[in-house]
Amino acid sequence: MKALDDLETHGLRADPAVYSDLLKACLSRRAVPLALRLQSHILSSPHSPHTFLLNMLLSIYVKLRLLPQARSLFDEMPQRNVVSWTTIISAHANVPELSHNALHFLVSMLCHGVTPNMFTYSSVLRACGCVSHLVQLHSSIYKHGLESDVFVRSALIDAYSKWGLPQEALCVFDEMPTGDLVVWNSVISAFAQNSNGHEALHLFKRMKRAGFDPEQSSLTSVLSACTSLALLELGRQAHVHVFKYHQDLILNNALLDMYCKCGGVEDANTIFTRMADKDVVSWSTMIAGLAQNGYSREALKLFDSMKDSSTQPNYITLLGVLFACSHAGLVEDGWCHFRSMKKLYGIEPGREHYACMLDLLARAGKLNKAVELINEMGFEPDGAMWRTLLDGCRAHKNVDLAMHAAEQILKLNPQDAGSYILLSNIYANAGRWDDVAGIRKVMNEKGIKKQPGCSWIEVGKQIHTFVLGDGSHPQINEIKIQLESLIQRLVRAGYVPDLNFVLKDLEGEEQREDSLRYHSEKLAVVFGLMNLPKGQTIRIRKNLRICGDCHLFVKLATKLEKRTIVIRDPIRYHHFHDGACSCGDYW
């Protein structure tokens, strides 16, 4: 820059205003060499340089991500004020691998007698490496009288949320009246991010009653809360609020995610089609949503459209693609996408991608290939991977490999009841009754019990819960009578209870059939038929993967009752209609 050249040529010094303009030009042009020259020029002055100029230079280095130069300048500064310390603290707090240094700088700042301000604490709170540090910072904030500052309160709430402590975040929020939307957004987000959707929605209602209009941040959190609850009607109510706000890409992506994860794939598809702008998140969300709702081939077609749109797939996109292949039995397509990840997109397959491929191979009966894939992974398989293989062994009756998979699972988790039950049923199908009895004995000795199936259904804005073996629901007797009637009608239509999905030991067949009869989703289905208007879709959530017998039961019930039933288990959605399921009986 000519002005600096002239100053250096004539050995002149400029006044602070000139240096300030030169530093602003450095930042706007990202002129790093010029900034370094200015640093040398300013520090070589016979007079003590103005601290505000060095703070400007320090800020430039931070904004240009030149942390070593920022640290070097900070160490050379003859005087440092609260701005200097806050800048260097913020710089380190924003780099995850260096964030621990932010706390060290704060301690040093206090030792030098400089009092932190609201921006200092807002920055350092992002760098808390453990809850004990957070508690100490909270005490220090009180000591310096900054507990009522909007930025500090918001940062405190975010920090407690990050460590999974939403109730502590709520205490910070409730300590004094809140007149700022930023703090409301933070506390709503705290509960949404910690899977407490009910409290997030309650706080959203409180915010509305307090006279605050929602904005992007609060609406995104509310949609996230609806997603965690998997309550489609609640999500549709939240969508009404979004209509009143400018719908940008972030909100549209949140809507897509909510509808996909609440089983409203038609609504999601409508939003996706109407979106003027789509990014990789939009495409990835829709691909995964279609796959998780049983529309795998549609998901793969959408992936082709994504490539045609010149949008580059990312790690999550490919995960959705492999999930689609896995849940449609498309082995060759799955291999093709898996093997091309690195070559075509520069994406190294991660643990989740390997898990999808294992699932694909195990479902398809390619058990030896699944074992080969486990052996070629660059990391140790976890319990979920071995469980996938064990489930494949059950479906394809490979007893020896099942024993090996179960052994690996029980090494990692000796109390895994599901593995004992799967292995017991595998032995039973092979007629190895001594081994069945042995497993039953081990389970009794270790006090291992299968997690009871639990299903939830919303009727009249109230959640009704059904648990296998629990008769506490006020309508349970009538539900059982109606269930017996429905089963008899289904039997006449061809339904035969599949006893492969209960623990096979020395119990009688009648007792095992009785166990199947009162699976929680069957109770929830009948409750829905009894209490929801004809034509209304019955939506059920459950904590365990739906068993084959219940899957057949629901399919036949939809045909007999002329109803649509949607069931969400921990893996995916099943959309039942007219005797068929969106999964194509492959799940």
C-alpha positions as MATLAB code, in Angstrom:
seq = 'MKALDDLETHGLRADPAVYSDLLKACLSRRAVPLALRLQSHILSSPHSPHTFLLNMLLSIYVKLRLLPQARSLFDEMPQRNVVSWTTIISAHANVPELSHNALHFLVSMLCHGVTPNMFTYSSVLRACGCVSHLVQLHSSIYKHGLESDVFVRSALIDAYSKWGLPQEALCVFDEMPTGDLVVWNSVISAFAQNSNGHEALHLFKRMKRAGFDPEQSSLTSVLSACTSLALLELGRQAHVHVFKYHQDLILNNALLDMYCKCGGVEDANTIFTRMADKDVVSWSTMIAGLAQNGYSREALKLFDSMKDSSTQPNYITLLGVLFACSHAGLVEDGWCHFRSMKKLYGIEPGREHYACMLDLLARAGKLNKAVELINEMGFEPDGAMWRTLLDGCRAHKNVDLAMHAAEQILKLNPQDAGSYILLSNIYANAGRWDDVAGIRKVMNEKGIKKQPGCSWIEVGKQIHTFVLGDGSHPQINEIKIQLESLIQRLVRAGYVPDLNFVLKDLEGEEQREDSLRYHSEKLAVVFGLMNLPKGQTIRIRKNLRICGDCHLFVKLATKLEKRTIVIRDPIRYHHFHDGACSCGDYW';
ca = [
       0.000    0.000    0.000;
       1.497    3.325   -1.169;
       0.650    5.257    2.014;
       2.676    2.863    4.165;
       5.500    2.803    1.606;
       5.759    6.605    1.824;
       5.773    6.547    5.622;
       8.577    3.983    5.700;
      10.595    5.717    2.952;
      10.600    9.037    4.801;
      10.857    7.582    8.279;
       7.609    9.187    9.315;
       4.995    8.173   11.866;
       1.292    8.586   11.271;
      -1.309    9.553   13.822;
      -3.600    6.842   15.245;
      -6.478    7.744   12.885;
      -4.312    7.001    9.811;
      -3.123    3.681   11.248;
      -6.731    2.831   12.040;
      -7.747    3.406    8.401;
      -4.813    1.335    7.175;
      -5.775   -1.546    9.475;
      -9.380   -1.433    8.239;
      -8.056   -1.669    4.667;
      -5.991   -4.727    5.657;
      -9.076   -6.512    6.897;
     -11.277   -5.635    3.929;
      -8.576   -6.823    1.490;
      -7.416   -9.713    3.691;
      -3.915   -8.307    3.218;
      -1.895  -10.361    5.714;
       1.609   -9.179    4.642;
       0.472   -5.573    5.002;
      -0.912   -6.292    8.479;
       2.435   -7.761    9.522;
       4.249   -4.664    8.224;
       1.848   -2.428   10.129;
       2.474   -4.410   13.301;
       6.198   -3.888   12.965;
       5.680   -0.191   12.200;
       3.396    0.400   15.172;
       5.489   -1.552   17.703;
       8.760    0.112   16.620;
       7.444    3.542   17.564;
       9.556    5.280   20.228;
       6.320    6.077   22.015;
       4.119    3.470   23.606;
       1.644    2.379   20.895;
      -2.023    3.019   21.411;
      -3.657   -0.088   22.850;
      -6.731    0.356   20.673;
      -4.561    0.032   17.520;
      -3.001   -3.201   18.743;
      -6.478   -4.451   19.657;
      -7.588   -3.725   16.086;
      -4.606   -5.645   14.750;
      -5.286   -8.503   17.171;
      -8.895   -8.648   15.967;
      -7.740   -8.733   12.330;
      -5.514  -11.761   12.989;
      -8.376  -13.539   14.755;
     -10.855  -12.804   11.981;
      -8.370  -14.041    9.378;
      -7.822  -17.171   11.501;
      -4.147  -16.382   12.099;
      -4.103  -17.572   15.698;
      -0.280  -17.965   16.013;
       0.197  -14.331   14.868;
      -2.579  -13.218   17.253;
      -0.939  -15.028   20.153;
       2.475  -13.571   19.298;
       1.081  -10.042   19.131;
      -0.834  -10.512   22.384;
       2.385  -11.565   24.139;
       4.201   -8.467   22.790;
       1.534   -5.960   23.820;
       2.923   -3.603   26.479;
      -0.584   -2.979   27.808;
      -3.679   -5.134   27.616;
      -7.188   -4.062   28.481;
     -10.474   -6.005   28.703;
     -10.851   -5.871   24.900;
      -7.421   -7.462   24.389;
      -8.133  -10.287   26.818;
     -11.653  -10.890   25.507;
     -10.407  -11.063   21.901;
      -7.756  -13.690   22.655;
     -10.164  -15.666   24.874;
     -12.829  -15.671   22.150;
     -10.271  -16.715   19.550;
      -9.312  -19.826   21.524;
     -12.892  -20.622   22.550;
     -13.834  -20.873   18.860;
     -11.212  -23.571   18.142;
     -12.335  -26.866   19.758;
      -8.852  -28.308   20.169;
      -7.605  -25.089   21.799;
     -10.721  -24.145   23.782;
      -9.159  -25.237   27.087;
      -6.708  -22.326   26.706;
      -9.614  -19.880   26.905;
     -10.061  -20.747   30.602;
      -6.347  -20.355   31.234;
      -6.447  -16.884   29.699;
      -9.411  -15.949   31.893;
      -7.507  -16.959   35.024;
      -4.484  -14.977   33.826;
      -6.726  -12.004   33.070;
      -8.074  -12.015   36.614;
      -4.539  -12.358   38.018;
      -3.550   -9.229   36.061;
      -6.372   -7.314   37.720;
      -8.498   -6.907   34.582;
     -12.239   -7.315   35.198;
     -14.087   -9.472   32.631;
     -17.159   -8.030   30.947;
     -20.274   -9.651   29.470;
     -18.489  -10.431   26.189;
     -15.621  -12.129   28.036;
     -17.969  -14.479   29.869;
     -20.134  -15.076   26.805;
     -16.993  -16.269   24.999;
     -15.427  -18.328   27.749;
     -18.673  -20.161   28.544;
     -18.429  -21.793   25.106;
     -15.110  -23.311   26.162;
     -16.226  -25.132   29.321;
     -14.618  -28.558   29.282;
     -16.572  -29.974   32.222;
     -19.516  -29.187   34.493;
     -17.276  -28.196   37.420;
     -15.702  -25.427   35.301;
     -19.180  -24.271   34.314;
     -20.267  -24.051   37.957;
     -17.141  -22.041   38.844;
     -17.770  -19.661   35.945;
     -21.370  -19.254   37.058;
     -20.133  -18.219   40.524;
     -17.633  -15.787   38.986;
     -20.410  -14.206   36.912;
     -22.358  -13.542   40.116;
     -19.248  -12.107   41.746;
     -18.880   -9.565   38.953;
     -22.604   -8.727   38.902;
     -23.237   -9.854   35.321;
     -25.921  -12.474   35.991;
     -28.684  -10.233   34.576;
     -26.911   -9.441   31.308;
     -28.808  -10.811   28.285;
     -25.727  -12.185   26.523;
     -24.354  -13.822   29.659;
     -27.700  -15.398   30.610;
     -28.128  -16.741   27.091;
     -24.585  -18.151   27.073;
     -25.106  -19.727   30.527;
     -28.315  -21.398   29.379;
     -26.567  -22.693   26.245;
     -23.653  -24.023   28.317;
     -25.895  -25.927   30.756;
     -27.838  -27.300   27.777;
     -24.623  -28.484   26.125;
     -23.834  -30.546   29.229;
     -27.314  -32.092   29.295;
     -28.538  -30.006   32.238;
     -31.708  -28.303   30.965;
     -33.198  -27.951   34.470;
     -30.189  -25.875   35.558;
     -30.666  -23.832   32.374;
     -34.294  -23.277   33.381;
     -33.187  -22.117   36.844;
     -30.989  -19.464   35.218;
     -33.934  -18.435   33.068;
     -36.422  -18.259   35.952;
     -34.161  -16.280   38.291;
     -35.468  -12.994   36.907;
     -38.043  -11.677   34.422;
     -36.944  -12.038   30.827;
     -37.498   -9.147   28.461;
     -35.334  -10.362   25.621;
     -36.148  -12.845   22.867;
     -32.543  -14.127   22.771;
     -32.878  -15.627   26.254;
     -36.269  -17.174   25.430;
     -34.750  -18.782   22.336;
     -31.874  -20.187   24.370;
     -34.033  -21.852   27.022;
     -36.469  -23.310   24.460;
     -33.507  -24.671   22.514;
     -32.028  -26.145   25.729;
     -35.010  -28.455   26.198;
     -35.476  -29.221   22.494;
     -31.831  -30.285   22.171;
     -32.071  -32.471   25.276;
     -35.078  -34.432   23.992;
     -37.578  -32.805   26.350;
     -40.032  -31.710   23.713;
     -42.938  -31.220   26.110;
     -41.075  -28.635   28.206;
     -39.768  -26.893   25.065;
     -43.330  -26.521   23.792;
     -44.529  -25.350   27.221;
     -41.842  -22.635   27.221;
     -42.800  -21.648   23.679;
     -46.390  -21.107   24.874;
     -45.066  -19.071   27.834;
     -43.067  -16.937   25.423;
     -46.141  -16.275   23.278;
     -48.217  -15.361   26.349;
     -45.449  -12.955   27.417;
     -45.989  -11.046   24.174;
     -42.975  -12.210   22.162;
     -43.373  -13.143   18.510;
     -41.374  -16.237   17.503;
     -38.491  -15.940   15.084;
     -36.320  -18.397   13.191;
     -34.414  -19.701   16.230;
     -37.480  -20.351   18.401;
     -39.454  -21.858   15.509;
     -36.575  -24.185   14.629;
     -36.424  -25.345   18.258;
     -40.188  -25.912   18.371;
     -40.033  -28.010   15.210;
     -37.157  -29.963   16.753;
     -39.308  -30.553   19.857;
     -42.176  -31.871   17.725;
     -39.679  -34.125   15.944;
     -38.425  -35.635   19.205;
     -42.008  -36.337   20.290;
     -42.921  -37.759   16.863;
     -46.346  -36.163   17.130;
     -47.438  -35.224   13.633;
     -50.513  -33.183   14.591;
     -48.435  -31.109   17.009;
     -45.920  -30.548   14.219;
     -48.682  -29.354   11.910;
     -49.774  -26.851   14.560;
     -46.177  -25.577   14.775;
     -46.153  -25.290   10.980;
     -48.960  -22.709   11.260;
     -46.585  -20.427   13.205;
     -43.940  -20.873   10.508;
     -46.387  -19.604    7.876;
     -46.468  -16.274    9.743;
     -42.690  -15.953    9.508;
     -40.474  -15.617    6.454;
     -39.690  -19.210    5.439;
     -35.961  -19.366    4.758;
     -33.819  -22.390    3.975;
     -33.131  -23.207    7.636;
     -36.819  -23.256    8.548;
     -37.771  -25.254    5.471;
     -35.104  -27.841    6.318;
     -36.425  -28.022    9.889;
     -39.942  -28.565    8.525;
     -38.673  -31.326    6.227;
     -36.926  -33.051    9.121;
     -39.983  -32.789   11.353;
     -42.421  -34.200    8.805;
     -40.075  -37.027    7.776;
     -39.412  -38.071   11.374;
     -43.084  -37.755   12.356;
     -44.202  -40.013    9.524;
     -45.709  -37.230    7.415;
     -43.703  -38.032    4.333;
     -46.406  -36.665    1.986;
     -46.251  -33.271    3.733;
     -42.462  -33.369    3.565;
     -42.537  -34.119   -0.144;
     -44.915  -31.190   -0.743;
     -42.570  -28.778    1.068;
     -39.506  -30.181   -0.696;
     -41.117  -29.813   -4.121;
     -42.092  -26.191   -3.421;
     -38.704  -25.128   -2.031;
     -37.084  -22.559   -4.308;
     -33.660  -23.144   -2.737;
     -32.326  -26.523   -1.681;
     -28.953  -27.320   -0.146;
     -27.269  -30.621    0.715;
     -29.197  -30.701    4.022;
     -32.529  -30.488    2.160;
     -31.654  -33.325   -0.210;
     -30.126  -35.499    2.525;
     -33.124  -35.015    4.843;
     -35.602  -35.976    2.140;
     -33.583  -39.013    0.994;
     -33.245  -40.326    4.561;
     -36.902  -39.493    5.278;
     -38.157  -41.496    2.312;
     -35.946  -44.442    3.275;
     -37.009  -44.397    6.942;
     -40.655  -44.324    5.921;
     -40.289  -47.401    3.740;
     -39.978  -45.685    0.353;
     -36.449  -46.843   -0.447;
     -36.675  -46.888   -4.231;
     -38.097  -43.359   -4.226;
     -35.160  -42.336   -2.012;
     -32.664  -43.707   -4.540;
     -34.445  -41.939   -7.410;
     -34.214  -38.705   -5.436;
     -30.482  -39.303   -4.973;
     -30.147  -39.479   -8.756;
     -32.031  -36.165   -9.018;
     -29.690  -34.682   -6.422;
     -26.656  -35.625   -8.514;
     -28.335  -34.142  -11.601;
     -28.811  -30.881   -9.679;
     -25.013  -30.685   -9.163;
     -25.419  -30.744   -5.372;
     -22.454  -32.582   -3.871;
     -23.520  -35.420   -1.500;
     -22.013  -35.475    1.988;
     -21.473  -38.048    4.750;
     -25.144  -37.926    5.828;
     -26.451  -38.171    2.260;
     -24.603  -41.435    1.656;
     -25.836  -42.776    4.981;
     -29.419  -42.234    3.826;
     -28.653  -43.897    0.484;
     -27.166  -46.991    2.152;
     -30.092  -47.141    4.592;
     -32.442  -47.150    1.596;
     -30.520  -50.000   -0.024;
     -30.471  -51.956    3.236;
     -34.205  -51.693    3.802;
     -35.073  -52.681    0.249;
     -32.633  -55.600   -0.060;
     -30.684  -53.915   -2.892;
     -27.347  -55.637   -2.313;
     -25.622  -54.740   -5.578;
     -26.750  -51.121   -5.429;
     -25.564  -50.930   -1.824;
     -22.113  -52.272   -2.685;
     -21.859  -49.865   -5.618;
     -22.651  -46.806   -3.505;
     -20.457  -47.976   -0.615;
     -17.417  -48.697   -2.775;
     -17.736  -45.412   -4.686;
     -17.954  -43.110   -1.648;
     -14.246  -42.327   -1.526;
     -13.656  -42.402   -5.283;
     -16.594  -40.257   -6.410;
     -17.204  -37.975   -3.437;
     -14.026  -38.058   -1.342;
     -15.952  -39.408    1.648;
     -14.286  -42.041    3.820;
     -16.885  -44.604    4.980;
     -17.534  -44.235    8.704;
     -18.899  -46.564   11.360;
     -22.505  -45.762   10.407;
     -21.901  -46.606    6.729;
     -20.352  -49.951    7.674;
     -23.307  -50.634    9.967;
     -25.726  -50.049    7.070;
     -23.759  -52.408    4.841;
     -23.696  -55.076    7.552;
     -27.448  -54.723    7.894;
     -27.896  -55.027    4.131;
     -25.750  -58.164    3.894;
     -27.211  -59.830    6.992;
     -30.801  -59.256    5.871;
     -30.002  -60.659    2.433;
     -28.421  -63.793    3.916;
     -24.903  -62.845    2.792;
     -23.561  -63.735    6.214;
     -20.039  -64.713    5.112;
     -19.724  -61.407    3.264;
     -20.907  -59.627    6.413;
     -18.153  -61.323    8.438;
     -15.576  -60.359    5.782;
     -16.740  -56.738    6.009;
     -16.386  -56.797    9.804;
     -12.838  -58.095    9.432;
     -11.851  -55.420    6.915;
     -13.149  -52.475    8.970;
     -10.528  -50.211   10.455;
     -12.191  -50.304   13.887;
     -13.705  -52.757   16.321;
     -17.375  -53.657   15.726;
     -19.752  -52.488   18.429;
     -22.648  -54.359   19.996;
     -25.161  -53.009   17.473;
     -23.130  -54.440   14.577;
     -22.904  -57.881   16.181;
     -26.623  -57.677   16.963;
     -27.316  -57.024   13.276;
     -25.348  -60.111   12.377;
     -27.128  -62.153   15.057;
     -30.507  -61.101   13.710;
     -29.401  -62.163   10.228;
     -28.364  -65.533   11.641;
     -31.850  -65.954   13.125;
     -33.541  -65.146    9.843;
     -31.257  -67.457    7.856;
     -30.826  -70.194   10.506;
     -27.037  -70.088   10.879;
     -26.565  -71.471   14.395;
     -22.756  -71.558   14.539;
     -22.284  -67.965   13.454;
     -25.145  -66.914   15.752;
     -23.269  -68.375   18.716;
     -20.158  -66.379   17.775;
     -22.113  -63.136   17.309;
     -23.980  -63.589   20.604;
     -20.686  -64.283   22.402;
     -19.251  -60.991   21.098;
     -22.357  -59.053   22.133;
     -22.369  -60.506   25.630;
     -18.681  -59.652   26.041;
     -19.589  -56.027   25.414;
     -22.889  -56.112   27.309;
     -23.439  -59.177   29.518;
     -26.985  -58.009   30.373;
     -28.247  -57.778   26.775;
     -31.580  -59.591   27.104;
     -32.378  -59.320   23.398;
     -29.331  -61.359   22.429;
     -30.212  -64.147   24.870;
     -33.739  -64.313   23.446;
     -32.578  -64.281   19.827;
     -30.041  -67.022   20.498;
     -32.622  -69.046   22.428;
     -35.036  -68.897   19.505;
     -32.270  -69.852   17.082;
     -31.513  -72.918   19.219;
     -35.224  -73.746   19.417;
     -35.644  -73.581   15.651;
     -32.714  -75.994   15.378;
     -34.285  -78.340   17.952;
     -31.471  -77.803   20.465;
     -33.702  -77.788   23.529;
     -30.918  -78.402   26.043;
     -29.265  -75.177   24.863;
     -32.604  -73.366   25.093;
     -32.985  -74.503   28.702;
     -29.393  -73.474   29.405;
     -29.989  -69.936   28.191;
     -33.202  -69.688   30.190;
     -31.274  -70.802   33.279;
     -28.541  -68.211   32.730;
     -31.148  -65.471   32.294;
     -32.858  -66.477   35.540;
     -29.559  -66.659   37.445;
     -28.466  -63.223   36.230;
     -31.896  -61.706   36.698;
     -32.044  -60.768   33.003;
     -35.482  -59.916   31.694;
     -36.555  -58.799   28.283;
     -37.428  -55.107   28.079;
     -41.224  -54.999   27.893;
     -42.736  -53.743   24.674;
     -44.325  -50.325   25.050;
     -46.531  -48.427   22.594;
     -47.926  -44.901   22.640;
     -50.925  -43.466   20.831;
     -52.394  -39.944   20.963;
     -56.160  -39.631   21.257;
     -57.897  -36.386   22.174;
     -54.598  -34.559   22.823;
     -53.697  -37.173   25.432;
     -50.960  -39.790   25.160;
     -52.087  -43.328   26.042;
     -49.437  -45.905   26.939;
     -49.690  -49.672   26.561;
     -47.152  -52.093   28.008;
     -47.087  -55.859   27.570;
     -48.489  -57.427   30.739;
     -49.729  -54.140   32.200;
     -53.481  -53.969   32.774;
     -53.636  -50.470   34.243;
     -55.296  -48.691   31.315;
     -58.897  -47.744   32.272;
     -60.280  -49.329   29.084;
     -58.098  -52.460   29.151;
     -60.944  -54.928   29.627;
     -62.943  -53.550   26.734;
     -59.763  -53.377   24.626;
     -59.072  -57.076   25.251;
     -62.635  -58.015   24.327;
     -62.388  -56.047   21.080;
     -58.925  -57.515   20.401;
     -60.242  -61.079   20.791;
     -63.057  -60.273   18.375;
     -60.646  -58.753   15.840;
     -58.247  -61.717   16.066;
     -61.081  -64.162   15.414;
     -62.101  -62.216   12.327;
     -58.474  -62.041   11.176;
     -58.038  -65.799   11.655;
     -60.986  -66.344    9.334;
     -59.181  -64.066    6.855;
     -56.004  -66.177    7.054;
     -54.093  -64.853   10.062;
     -51.980  -67.466   11.886;
     -49.985  -66.279   14.963;
     -46.238  -66.602   14.308;
     -44.681  -68.112   17.437;
     -41.136  -67.428   16.200;
     -41.388  -64.032   17.870;
     -41.686  -65.125   21.514;
     -39.153  -66.788   23.774;
     -39.176  -70.471   22.892;
     -38.425  -72.560   25.914;
     -40.346  -75.375   27.538;
     -43.553  -73.353   27.817;
     -46.637  -74.597   26.039;
     -47.725  -73.284   22.666;
     -50.934  -71.857   24.112;
     -48.987  -69.772   26.640;
     -46.672  -68.456   23.940;
     -49.628  -67.580   21.701;
     -51.156  -65.720   24.644;
     -47.943  -63.712   24.961;
     -48.208  -62.690   21.308;
     -51.878  -61.791   21.628;
     -51.262  -58.893   24.008;
     -48.222  -57.263   22.411;
     -48.421  -53.533   23.121;
     -48.928  -52.447   19.509;
     -51.937  -54.745   19.146;
     -53.513  -53.130   22.218;
     -52.737  -49.654   20.839;
     -54.192  -50.515   17.425;
     -57.464  -51.741   18.939;
     -57.624  -48.677   21.212;
     -57.217  -46.488   18.144;
     -59.930  -48.344   16.262;
     -62.248  -47.878   19.259;
     -61.600  -44.185   19.882;
     -60.531  -42.438   16.661;
     -63.049  -41.410   13.989;
     -63.328  -43.616   10.939;
     -61.058  -42.367    8.205;
     -58.504  -40.902   10.616;
     -55.045  -42.426   10.431;
     -54.001  -44.361   13.553;
     -50.453  -43.353   14.542;
     -48.483  -45.409   17.070;
     -44.947  -45.213   18.463;
     -43.169  -48.121   20.105;
     -39.892  -48.689   21.894;
     -38.940  -51.996   20.254;
     -38.731  -53.127   16.671;
     -42.091  -54.445   15.480;
     -42.173  -58.242   15.389;
     -43.247  -60.246   12.367;
     -46.463  -61.419   13.966;
     -47.618  -57.889   14.825;
     -46.586  -56.744   11.344;
     -48.865  -59.378    9.789;
     -51.638  -58.592   12.278;
     -51.622  -54.873   11.431;
     -51.475  -55.484    7.689;
     -54.567  -57.673    7.805;
     -56.324  -55.295   10.221;
     -55.948  -52.364    7.810;
     -57.593  -54.370    5.055;
     -60.384  -55.679    7.278;
     -61.094  -52.350    8.997;
     -60.347  -50.171    5.953;
     -58.014  -47.964    8.002;
     -54.511  -46.568    7.563;
     -52.129  -47.330   10.427;
     -48.654  -45.845   10.850;
     -46.262  -47.414   13.364;
     -42.889  -45.973   14.270;
     -40.359  -48.299   15.876;
     -36.768  -47.316   16.824;
     -35.534  -48.006   13.284;
     -38.176  -46.804   10.855;
     -41.805  -46.091   10.041;
     -44.249  -48.668    8.732;
     -47.168  -47.241    6.747;
     -49.916  -49.885    6.619;
     -52.792  -49.544    4.185;
     -55.188  -51.980    2.509;
     -53.295  -55.069    3.652;
     -49.823  -53.859    2.606;
     -46.901  -52.071    4.261;
     -44.568  -49.435    2.821;
     -41.599  -51.637    3.801;
     -42.695  -54.318    1.332;
     -42.383  -56.881    4.156;
     -38.612  -56.357    4.136;
     -37.472  -54.858    7.402;
];
